[in-house]
Amino acid sequence: MGEKAKGFFVTGDPLIYGADVSIIITLLGILVFLTYFKKWGWLWREWLTTVDHKKIGIMYLVSSLLMLFRGGVDALLMRMQLAMPNTHFLQSQHYNEIFTTHGTIMILFMAMPFMFALFNIVIPLQIGARDVAYPFLNAMSFWLFFFGALLFNLSFVIGGSPDAGWLSYPPLSELAGSPGPGQNFYIWGIQISGIGSLATGINFLVTILKMRAPGMKLMQMPLFTWSVLSSCITIIFAFPVLTVTLALLFVDRFFGAHIFTATGGGNPMMYVNLIWMWGHPEVYIVVLPAFGIYSEIVSTFSKKKIFGYKSMVFSMMIISVLGYFTWVHHFFTMGAGADVNTFFAITTMAIGIPTGVKIFNWLFTMFRGRISMTQPMLWTLAFIPCFLVGGATGVMLAAAPADYQYHNSYFLIAHFHQTLIGGVVFGYLAGLYYWWPKMFGFKLNDRIGKWAFWTWNIGFYVCFMPQYALGFMGMTRRVYTYGWDMGWAPYNMVSTAGAFLMGIGFVFQVWQILYSIKHGERDLTGDPWNGRTLEWSIPSPAPHYNFAHLPEVKSDDAWWDMKNHRYGAAVPNKMKEYAPIHMPKNSGIPFLMSACWFVAGFGLTFEWIGVGIAGLAGVGICLLARSFQRNTDYYIPVDEIKATESSLGRVV
């Protein structure tokens, strides 16, 4: 254990020392604030023990924005290193660690929690439910993600970051290639958060299937709800593959097995197949909800029903199934043979068809609509050309013979950033702007938002368009430095400038949020966008119980039809008797159990068996304590409901 503890803290790099100082100052600031203003009790009661899906969604959102900042800083550091030839701004080892953590953080610790934030904030409100199916499990999911992300990020200052790439291919990720604890941080950070992701997929699948408002049939659900359903189906089948794959890698590293080591009789290509059996469905897991967000926004701000509702539903479900049959396109160069490559080339091209259906449906929805150029609509419109380019380059990569030239080049880098930023990040930012008033009761400032929008978008194209050219010129991914003779310098310099423009866009967004907290337009109606779905039928922010009376749904676009008196009433509370509302009680067990998982993961990372066993014992004790809990729910009395509704200006 003494040998393992050597070099416990990362030293020797001024950037690391700067990060150490900033972390210490931030932590001290938080501790002083909570102590001075006597907020420890409030923090425990209102946030650490909450099972309210809306608060859990906000915690996911804050975490994802912090991870967007961390992953974005990694990206800027990489671009600074590559801006000019023969640069030594970063040491080679540090560069390897940064490109590994950048990809891992952006996919698993930024995109996934951003997606789960929108799941939590929107889905129960959109289907007319008072909570999710399993509130306790929902809190557990968040805290598992949080402590998994914390464990992974801890490697930056303790032990050393992983450096084998964001998917950690063997043999580099095996003990011989990565002897330090960095790779174990990768395994256990993702394993712990992955359990939470799988639980969230199960939770929201059951919520959508079993907790819809009275009368809401499947084919009357909003398209965002359909997109979440299709994403959850994919999560349930994909994430167990990730769990098993990383467990096998840990067996190799911890027990000295040779499952993936060719010299010991194993097969590293088995790992590559397994990780991409999760990895490519993961792309659809994060992009499908973005498609649902675009559908809601286009319909709302075109003031029309979505064009081709059924075809939109079928296309999303087709993607969730077909997404499992495309993973080999990530390694056509493996040498599996022409027949295997042909099959996966066809399936990869075929998946572009349902995506194209949605693009046309959005355009037809906007056709002859009364379009409002709001912030959510701007991000949606920016997505369409961006994703078209990403899709077209994806089809180019899907042609197996051509992929032998594109493979591992910067053409591929540009392609997947085109789809993941242009499709996923733009979509989640559109959703953030769209549902922000529902979360917090005010709109985000429009003027600052447009500055953010244009710097983000201009910076995006300036950053990634040159990378297509660099790929054609032979620049490969994971290049640390290069010579003047390659001719890559001008394109890399332009790309770096674009990355910094995107960073400025993010700074504008932070300023926009801070400015709008005090000066933003307040939402006094609960329906600031003249929306079409049920979340806009209740006040902003929504009360703890969401709906005083469960709405009765008789059509899609239920709230739009209610407002236009096609059925029901625009004020659902009118002339109805109140009844006590059944709600779950807060619980500290999800937080404590997830903290125990963190202790177990930390111990196993450094191969401190005693610490690992102690953490797992804590998990077992928490599970046992939960199994003996009986008083886990309560009823909100009628008088409290009336007082809340009256304070919100509702009819009582």
XYZ file of C-alpha atoms in Angstrom:
652
model
C 0.000 0.000 0.000
C 2.952 2.288 0.699
C 4.158 1.939 -2.885
C 0.658 2.691 -4.175
C 0.465 5.841 -2.064
C 3.653 7.313 -3.533
C 2.952 10.356 -5.635
C -0.522 10.635 -4.105
C -0.841 14.297 -5.081
C -0.154 15.398 -8.650
C 2.832 17.768 -8.728
C 5.298 19.319 -11.119
C 2.947 21.260 -13.440
C 2.114 24.954 -12.853
C -1.361 24.427 -14.330
C -2.063 21.756 -11.700
C -0.847 24.027 -8.913
C -3.140 26.769 -10.182
C -6.052 24.345 -10.191
C -5.183 23.269 -6.624
C -5.294 26.861 -5.420
C -8.592 27.611 -7.198
C -10.199 24.438 -5.777
C -9.113 25.286 -2.225
C -10.322 28.905 -2.521
C -13.686 27.782 -3.947
C -14.224 25.174 -1.217
C -13.297 27.650 1.518
C -15.675 30.206 0.010
C -18.539 27.707 0.029
C -17.813 26.645 3.622
C -17.607 30.261 4.833
C -20.847 31.178 3.043
C -22.793 28.231 4.449
C -21.450 28.824 7.963
C -21.812 32.612 8.033
C -25.376 32.595 6.736
C -26.279 29.470 8.758
C -27.359 27.540 5.666
C -26.171 24.049 6.613
C -29.613 22.953 7.794
C -31.251 24.488 4.720
C -28.780 22.708 2.435
C -29.511 19.347 4.068
C -33.325 19.727 4.179
C -33.923 21.375 0.814
C -31.267 19.855 -1.445
C -29.135 17.006 -0.097
C -32.158 14.982 1.043
C -34.728 16.086 -1.530
C -36.660 13.622 -3.670
C -38.492 16.379 -5.584
C -37.851 15.787 -9.287
C -37.701 19.531 -9.986
C -34.911 20.170 -7.466
C -33.063 17.067 -8.631
C -33.313 18.414 -12.178
C -31.825 21.742 -11.096
C -28.923 19.950 -9.377
C -28.300 17.945 -12.545
C -28.353 21.205 -14.517
C -25.865 23.005 -12.285
C -23.549 19.973 -12.349
C -23.685 19.711 -16.140
C -22.884 23.405 -16.623
C -19.899 23.059 -14.289
C -18.737 20.053 -16.299
C -19.255 22.015 -19.535
C -16.856 24.601 -18.115
C -14.307 21.938 -17.084
C -14.508 20.104 -20.425
C -14.384 23.402 -22.289
C -11.207 24.461 -20.480
C -9.658 21.123 -21.470
C -10.604 21.812 -25.091
C -9.037 25.284 -25.013
C -5.827 23.889 -23.522
C -5.633 21.345 -26.349
C -6.271 23.990 -28.985
C -3.569 26.235 -27.482
C -1.108 23.348 -27.692
C -2.005 22.701 -31.353
C -2.276 26.322 -32.484
C 1.331 26.445 -33.681
C 3.915 23.812 -34.677
C 6.516 22.550 -32.190
C 4.654 24.072 -29.237
C 5.352 22.836 -25.705
C 2.633 24.664 -23.816
C 1.569 21.238 -22.460
C 3.818 18.312 -21.742
C 2.960 15.232 -23.786
C 1.671 13.277 -20.787
C -0.509 16.189 -19.681
C -1.883 16.492 -23.213
C -2.829 12.786 -23.227
C -4.624 13.224 -19.915
C -6.495 16.298 -21.116
C -7.842 14.767 -24.330
C -8.942 11.726 -22.298
C -10.760 13.735 -19.644
C -12.238 16.143 -22.221
C -14.081 13.417 -24.119
C -15.144 11.510 -21.016
C -16.445 14.596 -19.225
C -18.298 16.023 -22.217
C -20.189 12.807 -22.964
C -20.712 11.178 -19.572
C -20.531 14.059 -17.116
C -21.912 16.961 -19.193
C -24.289 15.661 -21.875
C -25.831 12.877 -19.744
C -26.634 15.050 -16.681
C -27.836 17.901 -18.919
C -30.205 15.386 -20.514
C -31.312 14.032 -17.113
C -31.886 17.609 -15.922
C -34.420 18.140 -18.701
C -35.957 14.694 -18.051
C -36.567 15.629 -14.423
C -37.704 19.178 -14.956
C -40.085 18.516 -17.843
C -41.403 14.952 -18.100
C -43.639 14.737 -14.982
C -45.098 18.162 -15.806
C -45.564 17.307 -19.465
C -47.476 14.070 -18.809
C -49.567 15.530 -15.971
C -47.887 13.614 -13.116
C -47.072 14.772 -9.589
C -43.712 13.011 -9.453
C -41.672 10.284 -11.084
C -42.469 6.611 -10.536
C -39.614 6.067 -8.063
C -38.658 9.336 -6.297
C -36.164 7.671 -3.927
C -34.414 5.981 -6.863
C -34.375 9.309 -8.686
C -32.450 10.939 -5.833
C -30.143 7.922 -5.733
C -29.480 8.294 -9.465
C -28.402 11.901 -9.086
C -26.090 11.318 -6.147
C -24.483 8.305 -7.835
C -23.800 10.502 -10.859
C -22.492 13.302 -8.627
C -20.089 11.160 -6.631
C -18.989 9.272 -9.760
C -18.173 12.578 -11.444
C -16.441 13.802 -8.278
C -14.289 10.668 -8.166
C -13.314 11.035 -11.820
C -12.465 14.733 -11.479
C -10.465 14.097 -8.330
C -7.867 12.387 -10.516
C -6.865 15.836 -11.762
C -5.136 16.618 -8.461
C -4.810 13.206 -6.757
C -3.144 10.199 -8.331
C -3.135 11.480 -11.904
C -5.762 11.581 -14.649
C -6.438 8.688 -17.040
C -4.520 9.018 -20.302
C -5.701 6.147 -22.549
C -8.359 8.087 -24.498
C -12.011 8.645 -23.650
C -12.885 5.003 -24.445
C -9.665 3.587 -22.968
C -8.706 0.973 -25.541
C -6.383 -1.799 -24.396
C -3.502 -2.463 -24.362
C -2.886 1.176 -23.383
C -5.530 0.974 -20.645
C -4.134 -2.277 -19.270
C -1.798 -2.334 -16.279
C 1.352 -2.448 -18.423
C 0.288 0.614 -20.437
C -1.267 2.607 -17.576
C 0.295 1.453 -14.301
C -0.907 4.382 -12.149
C -4.321 4.903 -10.549
C -5.585 7.178 -13.344
C -7.223 4.366 -15.289
C -8.883 3.078 -12.114
C -10.328 6.552 -11.529
C -11.799 6.262 -15.026
C -13.286 2.814 -14.373
C -14.865 3.542 -11.003
C -16.010 7.094 -11.756
C -17.913 5.813 -14.786
C -19.127 2.636 -13.058
C -20.669 4.543 -10.147
C -22.311 7.202 -12.321
C -23.369 4.517 -14.824
C -25.453 2.754 -12.175
C -27.314 6.038 -11.693
C -27.799 6.453 -15.443
C -29.285 2.973 -15.790
C -31.612 3.606 -12.842
C -32.760 6.879 -14.432
C -33.563 5.067 -17.680
C -35.712 2.528 -15.809
C -37.358 5.238 -13.704
C -38.475 7.433 -16.579
C -39.561 4.487 -18.728
C -41.950 3.419 -15.959
C -42.992 7.025 -15.287
C -44.008 7.575 -18.913
C -45.757 4.223 -19.298
C -47.611 4.208 -15.963
C -48.085 7.779 -14.692
C -49.600 9.726 -17.565
C -52.566 11.989 -16.864
C -56.042 10.458 -17.182
C -56.981 10.107 -20.848
C -53.450 10.632 -22.247
C -52.888 7.803 -24.713
C -49.447 6.922 -26.030
C -50.152 8.612 -29.356
C -51.216 11.779 -27.533
C -47.935 12.199 -25.695
C -45.798 15.244 -26.535
C -42.874 14.463 -28.798
C -40.342 15.330 -26.113
C -41.902 12.619 -23.970
C -41.643 10.183 -26.893
C -37.993 11.103 -27.372
C -37.292 10.437 -23.686
C -39.087 7.092 -23.915
C -36.964 6.024 -26.876
C -33.791 7.247 -25.132
C -34.661 5.305 -21.952
C -35.195 2.096 -23.936
C -31.720 2.551 -25.400
C -30.221 3.276 -21.952
C -31.675 0.084 -20.478
C -30.059 -2.110 -23.118
C -26.798 -0.163 -23.621
C -25.545 0.705 -20.141
C -25.288 -2.885 -18.840
C -22.800 -3.469 -21.679
C -20.669 -0.571 -20.412
C -20.840 -1.889 -16.847
C -19.689 -5.371 -17.868
C -16.946 -4.042 -20.169
C -15.378 -1.835 -17.516
C -15.728 -4.615 -14.924
C -13.766 -6.945 -17.219
C -11.085 -4.283 -17.691
C -10.822 -3.899 -13.917
C -10.482 -7.680 -13.566
C -7.540 -7.493 -15.959
C -5.925 -4.678 -13.991
C -6.707 -5.786 -10.445
C -6.468 -9.579 -10.628
C -3.882 -9.872 -13.395
C -6.258 -11.540 -15.847
C -5.722 -11.385 -19.612
C -9.211 -10.930 -21.039
C -8.088 -8.111 -23.326
C -4.288 -8.611 -23.482
C -3.152 -10.316 -26.668
C 0.170 -11.438 -25.162
C -1.725 -13.362 -22.472
C -4.164 -15.035 -24.827
C -6.841 -12.319 -24.665
C -8.296 -10.202 -27.445
C -8.202 -6.385 -27.302
C -10.652 -6.181 -30.232
C -13.281 -7.773 -27.987
C -13.012 -4.701 -25.748
C -13.309 -2.388 -28.758
C -16.462 -4.197 -29.904
C -17.987 -4.173 -26.429
C -17.244 -0.528 -25.676
C -18.761 0.568 -28.992
C -21.809 -1.661 -28.442
C -22.472 0.868 -25.699
C -20.685 3.815 -27.289
C -22.670 4.238 -30.457
C -26.127 3.740 -28.885
C -24.891 6.333 -26.370
C -24.780 8.869 -29.212
C -28.472 8.225 -29.869
C -29.246 8.244 -26.145
C -28.145 11.889 -25.970
C -29.388 13.072 -29.380
C -32.921 11.621 -29.258
C -34.073 13.947 -26.435
C -32.594 16.855 -28.406
C -34.848 15.872 -31.317
C -37.800 15.977 -28.938
C -36.789 19.449 -27.736
C -36.592 20.747 -31.299
C -40.050 19.312 -32.004
C -41.599 21.143 -29.026
C -39.885 24.430 -29.898
C -40.688 24.360 -33.619
C -44.358 23.655 -32.931
C -44.659 26.318 -30.214
C -42.916 29.115 -32.079
C -44.465 28.308 -35.452
C -47.883 28.312 -33.714
C -48.807 25.079 -35.482
C -49.238 21.429 -34.700
C -46.133 19.445 -35.516
C -46.195 18.153 -39.081
C -46.233 14.348 -39.340
C -46.621 13.459 -35.642
C -46.838 9.702 -36.260
C -43.842 9.654 -38.568
C -41.870 11.561 -35.918
C -42.772 8.930 -33.315
C -41.896 6.027 -35.601
C -38.607 7.605 -36.707
C -37.447 8.061 -33.103
C -38.348 4.492 -32.185
C -36.614 3.180 -35.323
C -33.445 5.063 -34.353
C -33.540 3.586 -30.834
C -33.574 0.072 -32.329
C -31.366 0.554 -35.395
C -28.762 2.314 -33.239
C -27.686 -1.109 -31.929
C -26.648 -2.283 -35.403
C -24.104 0.366 -36.352
C -21.228 0.078 -33.870
C -18.674 -1.529 -36.226
C -18.461 1.622 -38.370
C -16.091 2.947 -35.674
C -13.460 0.412 -36.730
C -13.980 -0.618 -40.358
C -10.171 -0.865 -40.464
C -10.269 -3.756 -37.972
C -10.107 -6.267 -40.818
C -13.387 -8.093 -40.132
C -13.961 -8.563 -43.859
C -15.950 -7.019 -46.683
C -19.222 -8.726 -45.732
C -19.193 -7.413 -42.135
C -18.160 -3.922 -43.260
C -20.869 -3.876 -45.929
C -23.595 -4.799 -43.432
C -22.608 -2.057 -40.988
C -22.094 0.486 -43.770
C -25.681 -0.106 -44.927
C -27.159 0.112 -41.420
C -25.198 3.313 -40.739
C -26.472 4.935 -43.923
C -30.010 3.665 -43.241
C -30.176 5.401 -39.877
C -29.905 8.700 -41.715
C -33.381 8.115 -43.205
C -35.470 8.540 -40.005
C -33.285 11.520 -39.100
C -34.030 13.086 -42.489
C -37.747 12.506 -41.903
C -37.573 14.674 -38.787
C -35.672 17.454 -40.547
C -38.363 17.638 -43.237
C -41.153 17.534 -40.657
C -39.646 20.469 -38.759
C -39.308 22.444 -41.982
C -42.889 21.645 -42.998
C -44.098 22.682 -39.541
C -42.408 26.059 -39.980
C -43.777 26.424 -43.529
C -46.449 29.155 -43.483
C -46.276 29.300 -39.701
C -46.170 32.538 -37.737
C -42.604 32.079 -36.553
C -41.338 33.921 -33.459
C -37.563 34.351 -33.433
C -37.072 33.696 -29.734
C -33.848 32.394 -28.192
C -35.004 28.742 -28.207
C -36.011 29.091 -31.861
C -32.645 30.606 -32.808
C -30.785 27.598 -31.401
C -33.203 25.281 -33.203
C -32.689 27.010 -36.539
C -28.907 26.930 -36.012
C -29.109 23.191 -35.429
C -30.633 22.317 -38.827
C -27.784 23.309 -41.212
C -25.190 22.226 -38.667
C -26.686 18.760 -38.304
C -27.151 18.429 -42.055
C -23.405 18.889 -42.532
C -22.749 16.450 -39.699
C -25.119 13.922 -41.248
C -23.612 14.279 -44.719
C -20.077 13.769 -43.410
C -21.403 10.811 -41.411
C -22.604 9.170 -44.609
C -19.148 9.786 -46.093
C -17.609 8.006 -43.089
C -20.164 5.186 -43.431
C -18.718 4.210 -46.811
C -16.271 1.553 -45.613
C -13.633 1.921 -48.380
C -13.532 5.705 -47.954
C -13.356 5.317 -44.181
C -9.930 3.721 -44.591
C -8.775 7.247 -45.524
C -10.874 9.209 -43.017
C -10.308 6.882 -40.060
C -8.640 8.530 -37.049
C -8.143 11.759 -38.982
C -9.319 15.236 -38.022
C -12.127 14.793 -40.563
C -13.662 12.402 -38.037
C -13.028 14.861 -35.180
C -14.884 17.571 -37.081
C -17.747 15.212 -37.932
C -18.571 14.047 -34.446
C -18.259 17.532 -32.972
C -20.574 18.726 -35.737
C -23.215 16.229 -34.638
C -22.653 16.256 -30.880
C -22.342 20.032 -30.505
C -24.658 21.002 -33.354
C -27.191 18.295 -32.475
C -26.918 17.648 -28.744
C -25.473 20.792 -27.142
C -27.500 23.178 -29.324
C -30.599 21.121 -28.502
C -30.024 21.137 -24.767
C -29.264 24.863 -24.803
C -32.503 25.420 -26.742
C -34.319 23.380 -24.096
C -32.592 25.328 -21.338
C -33.825 28.634 -22.739
C -37.291 27.189 -23.435
C -37.958 25.695 -20.000
C -35.911 28.153 -17.931
C -39.013 30.244 -17.038
C -40.755 27.075 -15.858
C -37.789 26.218 -13.631
C -37.087 29.621 -12.126
C -39.994 31.936 -12.938
C -38.175 34.378 -15.228
C -36.841 34.556 -18.774
C -33.184 34.871 -19.646
C -32.178 38.250 -21.073
C -32.678 38.337 -24.831
C -29.953 40.841 -25.772
C -27.135 39.063 -23.943
C -28.525 35.740 -25.172
C -28.138 36.808 -28.794
C -24.525 37.799 -28.179
C -23.999 34.331 -26.715
C -25.788 32.686 -29.629
C -23.776 34.380 -32.354
C -20.374 33.971 -30.686
C -21.139 30.285 -30.029
C -22.226 29.675 -33.614
C -19.600 31.709 -35.441
C -16.948 30.220 -33.179
C -18.255 26.720 -33.881
C -17.833 26.982 -37.657
C -14.493 28.793 -37.373
C -13.270 26.026 -35.070
C -14.439 22.892 -36.877
C -14.605 23.686 -40.593
C -10.782 23.884 -40.835
C -10.566 20.475 -39.180
C -12.236 18.813 -42.178
C -9.412 20.222 -44.310
C -6.815 19.115 -41.766
C -8.220 15.600 -41.965
C -7.852 15.570 -45.746
C -4.305 16.856 -45.312
C -3.404 13.877 -43.134
C -3.562 15.250 -39.592
C -4.574 12.437 -37.231
C -6.260 12.611 -33.864
C -4.151 12.421 -30.675
C -1.316 14.338 -32.358
C 0.539 16.238 -29.626
C 2.707 18.450 -31.823
C 3.750 18.729 -35.480
C 6.341 20.369 -37.677
C 6.181 23.439 -39.910
C 6.683 21.234 -42.950
C 3.198 19.685 -42.606
C 1.353 22.851 -43.683
C -1.200 22.483 -40.889
C -0.342 25.629 -38.927
C -2.770 28.160 -40.538
C -5.761 25.837 -40.187
C -4.917 24.985 -36.581
C -4.515 28.641 -35.690
C -7.939 29.471 -37.174
C -9.468 26.474 -35.375
C -8.020 27.648 -32.060
C -9.446 31.138 -32.586
C -12.881 29.577 -33.159
C -12.593 27.559 -29.940
C -11.933 30.734 -27.976
C -14.958 32.382 -29.602
C -17.086 29.495 -28.326
C -15.560 30.032 -24.892
C -16.573 33.694 -25.056
C -20.096 32.533 -25.937
C -20.170 30.455 -22.754
C -18.998 33.474 -20.732
C -21.876 35.489 -22.239
C -24.282 32.774 -21.091
C -22.952 32.891 -17.525
C -23.321 36.683 -17.581
C -26.821 36.281 -19.048
C -27.910 34.027 -16.181
C -26.436 36.280 -13.482
C -27.940 39.408 -15.061
C -31.360 37.819 -15.528
C -31.625 36.702 -11.898
C -32.183 40.351 -11.010
C -33.351 41.928 -14.253
C -35.009 39.094 -16.206
C -38.625 39.353 -17.321
C -40.785 37.631 -14.701
C -43.205 34.918 -15.790
C -46.484 35.771 -14.068
C -48.719 33.558 -16.202
C -46.984 30.184 -16.170
C -47.224 30.231 -19.977
C -44.717 32.806 -21.261
C -44.333 31.203 -24.720
C -48.046 30.492 -25.358
C -47.158 26.805 -25.147
C -49.071 23.735 -26.230
C -48.307 21.085 -23.592
C -49.331 20.557 -19.969
C -46.235 21.973 -18.260
C -47.436 25.431 -19.310
C -50.805 24.977 -17.570
C -49.339 25.456 -14.074
C -47.515 28.368 -12.407
C -43.802 29.060 -12.804
C -41.984 27.733 -10.848
C -44.288 24.764 -10.377
C -45.574 24.061 -6.837
C -44.155 21.088 -4.957
C -47.086 18.854 -5.942
C -47.163 20.094 -9.585
C -50.926 19.743 -10.197
C -53.597 20.519 -7.608
C -55.949 18.528 -9.855
C -54.660 15.994 -12.348
C -55.561 17.265 -15.839
C -57.803 15.248 -18.108
C -56.358 14.853 -21.596
C -58.462 14.299 -24.699
C -56.048 15.238 -27.486
C -52.411 15.908 -28.261
C -51.407 19.526 -27.647
C -53.667 19.245 -24.603
C -53.022 22.646 -23.059
C -53.421 24.412 -26.404
C -56.838 22.831 -26.851
C -57.840 23.680 -23.275
C -56.884 27.328 -23.783
C -58.916 27.480 -26.949
C -61.896 25.915 -25.124
C -62.014 22.922 -27.385
C -62.554 20.917 -24.224
C -62.146 21.401 -20.498
C -61.261 24.819 -19.164
C -58.244 27.048 -19.365
C -58.110 27.122 -15.556
C -58.201 23.476 -14.456
C -58.876 24.297 -10.776
C -62.170 26.010 -11.400
C -65.230 24.474 -9.727
C -63.327 21.403 -8.512
C -63.010 20.060 -4.989
C -59.525 19.607 -3.574
C -58.305 16.356 -2.050
C -55.164 15.606 -0.005
C -52.167 14.887 -2.264
C -49.938 11.890 -1.645
C -46.213 12.750 -1.809
C -42.912 11.047 -0.877
C -40.875 12.181 2.118
C -37.304 13.406 1.815
C -34.549 10.934 2.595
C -30.855 11.250 3.367
C -30.114 7.637 2.409
C -29.470 8.309 -1.332
C -26.817 10.883 -0.440
C -25.200 8.712 2.231
C -25.265 5.525 0.135
C -23.730 7.304 -2.854
C -21.035 8.756 -0.568
C -20.286 5.181 0.504
C -19.974 4.202 -3.174
C -17.487 7.064 -3.532
C -15.433 5.716 -0.618
C -15.524 2.219 -2.131
C -14.509 3.521 -5.556
C -11.693 5.604 -4.071
C -10.355 2.612 -2.164
C -10.487 0.298 -5.163
C -8.852 2.963 -7.341
C -5.732 2.895 -5.168
C -6.168 -0.815 -4.436
C -6.682 -0.062 -0.749
C -8.812 -3.127 -0.085
C -9.834 -2.149 3.439
C -11.193 1.214 2.304
C -13.031 -0.435 -0.598
C -14.645 -3.034 1.667
C -15.616 -0.355 4.209
C -17.333 1.660 1.462
C -19.217 -1.368 0.156
C -20.225 -2.255 3.736
C -21.648 1.260 4.054
C -23.660 0.689 0.879
C -25.037 -2.529 2.366
C -25.962 -0.816 5.638
C -27.814 1.935 3.763
C -29.731 -0.646 1.734
C -30.649 -2.467 4.942
C -31.763 0.770 6.613
C -33.953 1.603 3.636
C -35.553 -1.837 3.686
C -36.751 -1.217 7.263
C -38.168 2.235 6.560
C -41.956 2.272 6.651
C -42.898 5.922 7.056
C -41.741 7.096 3.610
C -44.649 9.256 2.438
C -47.229 11.768 3.598
C -50.305 13.701 2.450
C -50.400 17.428 1.750
C -53.584 18.672 3.489
C -56.296 20.486 1.574
C -55.777 23.749 3.490
C -52.123 23.863 2.449
C -53.054 23.181 -1.189
C -55.631 25.979 -1.103
C -53.152 28.400 0.435
C -50.510 27.533 -2.155
C -52.912 27.847 -5.079
C -54.246 31.143 -3.752
C -50.728 32.564 -3.348
C -50.025 31.602 -6.952
C -53.114 33.420 -8.207
C -55.003 30.269 -9.082
C -58.782 29.904 -8.803
C -59.639 28.391 -5.400
